[in-house]
Amino acid sequence: MARASPADPRPRSFDAWLAAAVLLLTAGGLVMVYSASAVKAGTELHDQFYFLKRQLVAAGLGLGLLLLGMRLGARGAEKLAYLLLGVTVLTLVLVLVPGIGRVAGGARRWINLGLFSFQPAELAKVALVLYLARSLARKQEKMKLFSIGLLPHLLVTLLLVGLCLLQRDFGTGVVLALVLFAMLFAAGAKVSYLLGAVLLAIPVAWRVIAGTPYRMQRIQAFLDPFQHKEGAGWQMVESLLGIGNGGWLGQGLGQGKGKLFYLPAAHTDFIAAVVAEEVGLVGIALLLLLYAIVAWRGFRAALRATDPFACYAALGLTVLITAQALINLSVVFVLLPTKGLTLPFVSYGGSSLITLLGAAGLLLALSGDRGGFLARSTPSRGGASAAGLRPSAEGAR
Amino acid sequence: MAGGGRSTRWVAVRIGAVAVAAVAGFAVVGARAVQLQVVQSEKLGAMARDQYVRELDWKPRRGAITDRNGAVLAQDVEADSVFVDPEELPERRGPALARLAKVLSVEGKALERKVARGGRFAWVKRRISPDESAAVRALRIPGVGFAKESRRYYPRRELAAQLVGFVGDDGDGLEGVERLFDDALSGEASRVPSLRDARGVMLLKDAPERAIEGARVELTIDQGLQLAAERALSRAVTQARAAAGMLVALDPSTGEVLALANAPTFNPNTPRRGEVLRNRAVLDSFEPGSTFKVFTLVGALDAGVLRAGDSFYCEKGSWRVGQNVLHDSHPIGWAGPAKIIAESSNICAAKVGQRLGRERLQRTLMAFGFGEKVGTDLPAEPRGAVPFPRAEVALATMSFGHGVTATPLQITAGVAAIANGGTLLRPQLVRRVVDPARGPLLQAAPVAVRRAASPSAAAQMARWMEGVVTEGTGKRARLDGWRAAGKTGTAQKVDPLSGGYSADKRFSSFVGFAPAEEPRIVIGVFIDEPRGEVMGGEVAAPVFKEVAEHALRSMSVRPSGGDPAPREPEPVAAADETPLPSVEQALRTARPDRGGVAVPVLEGLPARAALQVLERVELLGETAGTGLVSRQAPAPGTVVEPGTRVRLTLQPRG
């Protein structure tokens, strides 16, 4: 019943809002990556365009993947879900093998592919979304059951999170967990189970944090960054100074000072601080607006999906992008302790940009589908609820 | 179906809930952005600027000191300073340091101690020569580095050393004009905000707005004349085995000091200590002796107690005044004022002084600027003493220049007042002080202090002084081609031990001017403690002659009528019918301007003279053809850098 026939008569449309938001984020990201990395690249690698060139190549590949994702559509993605999950788990394990996994910044996260390094954790996010969407769509009626609705999903997610943690990638773990909870919640899992899982997760998370000295230091530094200015708080302090220095309109594009070796990871995880410093609150507002558009179109796509898989996949991808953006910004704004997450579409990082653009392509395909699974089953009330939701999502601009 | 409907409705609601959570997330992040970028922006921004911005003290290059024609006497040049980073030195640092010490001729032990003191920085030697720098680089010792520092360089070495002065290790003016105009030369240090990156590298964003060079001080001296004066003076001091010598040359119509020499002298590039640094011509006062008879007699003329036709009995060289006996070195009998001056009779000068009286003698001397500061602003410039001559003998001796003291500059300036018809002009050492950004800070103009004598009295005295040179004590000051006037002086010096006059220590001088009919230059030559021949007419007058002739020649002053032609007649001009432009005229067209030189008008000059003019204003000449200059490039009046090449096209005369 829930599966719509492949020959859906409804016309497909192109979501220009979503496409524009994603492309603007990517383009703005290229500008900011250059601005944030030119000095570092010029000084250390004697080529101020070093990072920009690589990011341009990644953007090109990503756009290709985006078009592929659009062609693939919900059907193709559903078929690929398990394959992708398998590849992800395999590569996540491979990364841990010395000789294959490449270490950078104290973390073994990359697989060297010659010209490029590939970061499987980025793939894991999309793989988990597709797996959960497919699995949840099939178990619709049995979601309330612990053993069927909760346990398998929890185990798969825990496996992925665990592999990420082995790569010292706490940030991806958090995003994966959030995606899992959002999707389980939407698919009708009992709230009590979810709360229970959270309660169980807290001591585990505490162990993970307290058990690794660098994470503990980050927490302490987060609580009072200026006290730890010379150590773990340095990055946060520099981030805050740059953001504050930006003010309303910023110092002007290219005029930021944080990138002069003050702010670590200026072109990757902390690129938002450079945006804030150079383009000011206006730039940050624009950034939030673009993510809000992505979120709005994503939730809208979920509500208007033709079938459960499309619905859950749209929701999962939307939560993935939105949560990662919000967590990254929260870290940069020192609302959360430092994690190690990129700002979607904007930060330097090939694996992240390519997979996210691929995911965006899929979301575009889902967003292009018109109505179906939710609207059809509850013609009046479902439509009303969807209509009622829209403004709130829009209000997030 | 109904269950499915319910569950799907719940799916929509729950998606809505997730969306609401997202909205909350956006709200929190947005609010935080506003808090950081609006509310706390000022505080955080200030902290950020504290970190990025460092005020750099941008010290301008010290300005140059030049002569009146722009010839550089002192300027800043860049020099290497050598330092070591002990941590980067090779393992066995002993031999490396020993080699370094040897190349730089510093003490090896002291260097080892400096390095052993620890830290990551120690100066080895500052402001080294280019040769030393090259030698150190050739050693290729790791950990040895260079820093550029500016060093004061005096390209003409000893020239006007005491006047120009010198600077200390940190570039502060310690002596002379370097000290007097220290502020102007240093310029104003501007604080330039510059960026500092996290590695400590300074990134200068904006060039400083203010001048990068301090003001240029242009002295009144002419380096050519100064050189001639120093050479002549030094030779005289050596020949007379004197303790010291001083020479002052003034332009009597402006008061500008054209030369100011002291012997012995020193090379300011390697500063020394002691008496040799002292600008004695300005700072030391002496009992002047007979040169003061000039002022006594001028005072008497103006007071109406002396006429040209008066006659005095000079007592054949010995005259008792109270308990003292005055002597003349050339005993004479009856003498008029002309002869009193020419033969320099102390006894008759004392008799004129008696006629003038105590008050009027003192007043006359003070009118000529004695007993008051000349006003050069050089530190510790003395007034000189002109006490009231209470005793009979004091009046007598003061009349011929004892019992008073004066500096060589004061004496020469006093005689300049005779030469220009009676006006005492303030001697000036500095013509202009020009700040490259703000323009002239000082532009000297002649300052008349007062009328010291009537024009008629001054003219009368000038004629008498000409007699000194033609037939009196100063015959050795006679010039080849020009009429000169002057007065000799040979004063006994006070013996510091006995308090009385020393038997053999003399202060010998000659102060004169030329040409007598229209004085262009006044020169005072002072020899302190000559040995052997001591008379001013013998030791000082020849120096006057040499320097005056150089000055008049280089100023192209026409020879005085009736006298033999100058030794060096202008080589080609003599045969020509139309008078050719003179070197001096051409030079006047090359007014140095803000460090540049205006190309002088050279048309019509013979090639040699034109090249001479160019050399004087520090330009290079390049000739094509033979004869007189017919064309020149760049055009006259064009302001160019010193050292610019000027192309001269020559054409045969006629």
mmCIF file with all atom_site columns, C-alpha atoms in Angstrom, chain B residues 18-77:
data_model
loop_
_atom_site.group_PDB
_atom_site.id
_atom_site.type_symbol
_atom_site.label_atom_id
_atom_site.label_alt_id
_atom_site.label_comp_id
_atom_site.label_asym_id
_atom_site.label_entity_id
_atom_site.label_seq_id
_atom_site.pdbx_PDB_ins_code
_atom_site.Cartn_x
_atom_site.Cartn_y
_atom_site.Cartn_z
_atom_site.occupancy
_atom_site.B_iso_or_equiv
_atom_site.pdbx_formal_charge
_atom_site.auth_seq_id
_atom_site.auth_comp_id
_atom_site.auth_asym_id
_atom_site.auth_atom_id
_atom_site.pdbx_PDB_model_num
ATOM 1  C CA . VAL B 1 18 ? 11.573 17.607 14.307 1.00 0.00 ? 18 VAL B CA 1
ATOM 2  C CA . ALA B 1 19 ? 11.145 20.730 12.168 1.00 0.00 ? 19 ALA B CA 1
ATOM 3  C CA . VAL B 1 20 ? 10.237 22.711 15.267 1.00 0.00 ? 20 VAL B CA 1
ATOM 4  C CA . ALA B 1 21 ? 13.398 21.442 16.937 1.00 0.00 ? 21 ALA B CA 1
ATOM 5  C CA . ALA B 1 22 ? 15.334 22.632 13.896 1.00 0.00 ? 22 ALA B CA 1
ATOM 6  C CA . VAL B 1 23 ? 13.663 26.028 14.143 1.00 0.00 ? 23 VAL B CA 1
ATOM 7  C CA . ALA B 1 24 ? 14.707 26.191 17.787 1.00 0.00 ? 24 ALA B CA 1
ATOM 8  C CA . GLY B 1 25 ? 18.253 25.320 16.775 1.00 0.00 ? 25 GLY B CA 1
ATOM 9  C CA . PHE B 1 26 ? 18.322 28.088 14.169 1.00 0.00 ? 26 PHE B CA 1
ATOM 10 C CA . ALA B 1 27 ? 16.921 30.523 16.719 1.00 0.00 ? 27 ALA B CA 1
ATOM 11 C CA . VAL B 1 28 ? 19.560 29.675 19.323 1.00 0.00 ? 28 VAL B CA 1
ATOM 12 C CA . VAL B 1 29 ? 22.447 29.911 16.845 1.00 0.00 ? 29 VAL B CA 1
ATOM 13 C CA . GLY B 1 30 ? 21.064 33.154 15.385 1.00 0.00 ? 30 GLY B CA 1
ATOM 14 C CA . ALA B 1 31 ? 20.638 34.687 18.812 1.00 0.00 ? 31 ALA B CA 1
ATOM 15 C CA . ARG B 1 32 ? 24.190 33.722 19.718 1.00 0.00 ? 32 ARG B CA 1
ATOM 16 C CA . ALA B 1 33 ? 25.454 35.342 16.526 1.00 0.00 ? 33 ALA B CA 1
ATOM 17 C CA . VAL B 1 34 ? 23.682 38.573 17.460 1.00 0.00 ? 34 VAL B CA 1
ATOM 18 C CA . GLN B 1 35 ? 25.066 38.365 20.978 1.00 0.00 ? 35 GLN B CA 1
ATOM 19 C CA . LEU B 1 36 ? 28.638 37.912 19.756 1.00 0.00 ? 36 LEU B CA 1
ATOM 20 C CA . GLN B 1 37 ? 28.565 40.263 16.807 1.00 0.00 ? 37 GLN B CA 1
ATOM 21 C CA . VAL B 1 38 ? 26.444 43.075 18.144 1.00 0.00 ? 38 VAL B CA 1
ATOM 22 C CA . VAL B 1 39 ? 26.317 42.991 21.924 1.00 0.00 ? 39 VAL B CA 1
ATOM 23 C CA . GLN B 1 40 ? 29.853 41.819 22.627 1.00 0.00 ? 40 GLN B CA 1
ATOM 24 C CA . SER B 1 41 ? 31.343 42.992 19.370 1.00 0.00 ? 41 SER B CA 1
ATOM 25 C CA . GLU B 1 42 ? 33.103 45.981 20.870 1.00 0.00 ? 42 GLU B CA 1
ATOM 26 C CA . LYS B 1 43 ? 34.703 44.025 23.676 1.00 0.00 ? 43 LYS B CA 1
ATOM 27 C CA . LEU B 1 44 ? 35.743 41.063 21.555 1.00 0.00 ? 44 LEU B CA 1
ATOM 28 C CA . GLY B 1 45 ? 36.819 43.301 18.682 1.00 0.00 ? 45 GLY B CA 1
ATOM 29 C CA . ALA B 1 46 ? 39.078 45.282 21.017 1.00 0.00 ? 46 ALA B CA 1
ATOM 30 C CA . MET B 1 47 ? 40.632 42.064 22.266 1.00 0.00 ? 47 MET B CA 1
ATOM 31 C CA . ALA B 1 48 ? 41.124 40.949 18.689 1.00 0.00 ? 48 ALA B CA 1
ATOM 32 C CA . ARG B 1 49 ? 42.794 44.209 17.715 1.00 0.00 ? 49 ARG B CA 1
ATOM 33 C CA . ASP B 1 50 ? 44.979 43.953 20.804 1.00 0.00 ? 50 ASP B CA 1
ATOM 34 C CA . GLN B 1 51 ? 46.171 40.723 19.371 1.00 0.00 ? 51 GLN B CA 1
ATOM 35 C CA . TYR B 1 52 ? 46.510 41.581 15.684 1.00 0.00 ? 52 TYR B CA 1
ATOM 36 C CA . VAL B 1 53 ? 47.577 45.192 15.791 1.00 0.00 ? 53 VAL B CA 1
ATOM 37 C CA . ARG B 1 54 ? 50.947 46.257 17.003 1.00 0.00 ? 54 ARG B CA 1
ATOM 38 C CA . GLU B 1 55 ? 51.988 49.883 16.902 1.00 0.00 ? 55 GLU B CA 1
ATOM 39 C CA . LEU B 1 56 ? 55.355 50.106 15.249 1.00 0.00 ? 56 LEU B CA 1
ATOM 40 C CA . ASP B 1 57 ? 57.557 53.070 15.972 1.00 0.00 ? 57 ASP B CA 1
ATOM 41 C CA . TRP B 1 58 ? 58.558 54.116 12.528 1.00 0.00 ? 58 TRP B CA 1
ATOM 42 C CA . LYS B 1 59 ? 61.688 56.154 12.956 1.00 0.00 ? 59 LYS B CA 1
ATOM 43 C CA . PRO B 1 60 ? 62.477 58.226 9.918  1.00 0.00 ? 60 PRO B CA 1
ATOM 44 C CA . ARG B 1 61 ? 65.878 58.150 8.349  1.00 0.00 ? 61 ARG B CA 1
ATOM 45 C CA . ARG B 1 62 ? 67.956 60.908 9.840  1.00 0.00 ? 62 ARG B CA 1
ATOM 46 C CA . GLY B 1 63 ? 68.133 63.910 7.554  1.00 0.00 ? 63 GLY B CA 1
ATOM 47 C CA . ALA B 1 64 ? 71.298 64.874 5.759  1.00 0.00 ? 64 ALA B CA 1
ATOM 48 C CA . ILE B 1 65 ? 73.550 67.810 6.530  1.00 0.00 ? 65 ILE B CA 1
ATOM 49 C CA . THR B 1 66 ? 74.825 69.601 3.460  1.00 0.00 ? 66 THR B CA 1
ATOM 50 C CA . ASP B 1 67 ? 76.891 72.623 2.630  1.00 0.00 ? 67 ASP B CA 1
ATOM 51 C CA . ARG B 1 68 ? 75.337 75.686 1.013  1.00 0.00 ? 68 ARG B CA 1
ATOM 52 C CA . ASN B 1 69 ? 75.403 74.050 -2.415 1.00 0.00 ? 69 ASN B CA 1
ATOM 53 C CA . GLY B 1 70 ? 73.930 70.750 -1.336 1.00 0.00 ? 70 GLY B CA 1
ATOM 54 C CA . ALA B 1 71 ? 77.174 68.824 -1.027 1.00 0.00 ? 71 ALA B CA 1
ATOM 55 C CA . VAL B 1 72 ? 76.465 66.141 1.546  1.00 0.00 ? 72 VAL B CA 1
ATOM 56 C CA . LEU B 1 73 ? 78.457 66.371 4.759  1.00 0.00 ? 73 LEU B CA 1
ATOM 57 C CA . ALA B 1 74 ? 76.502 63.836 6.795  1.00 0.00 ? 74 ALA B CA 1
ATOM 58 C CA . GLN B 1 75 ? 73.937 61.245 5.810  1.00 0.00 ? 75 GLN B CA 1
ATOM 59 C CA . ASP B 1 76 ? 72.439 57.961 6.901  1.00 0.00 ? 76 ASP B CA 1
ATOM 60 C CA . VAL B 1 77 ? 73.522 54.812 5.147  1.00 0.00 ? 77 VAL B CA 1
#
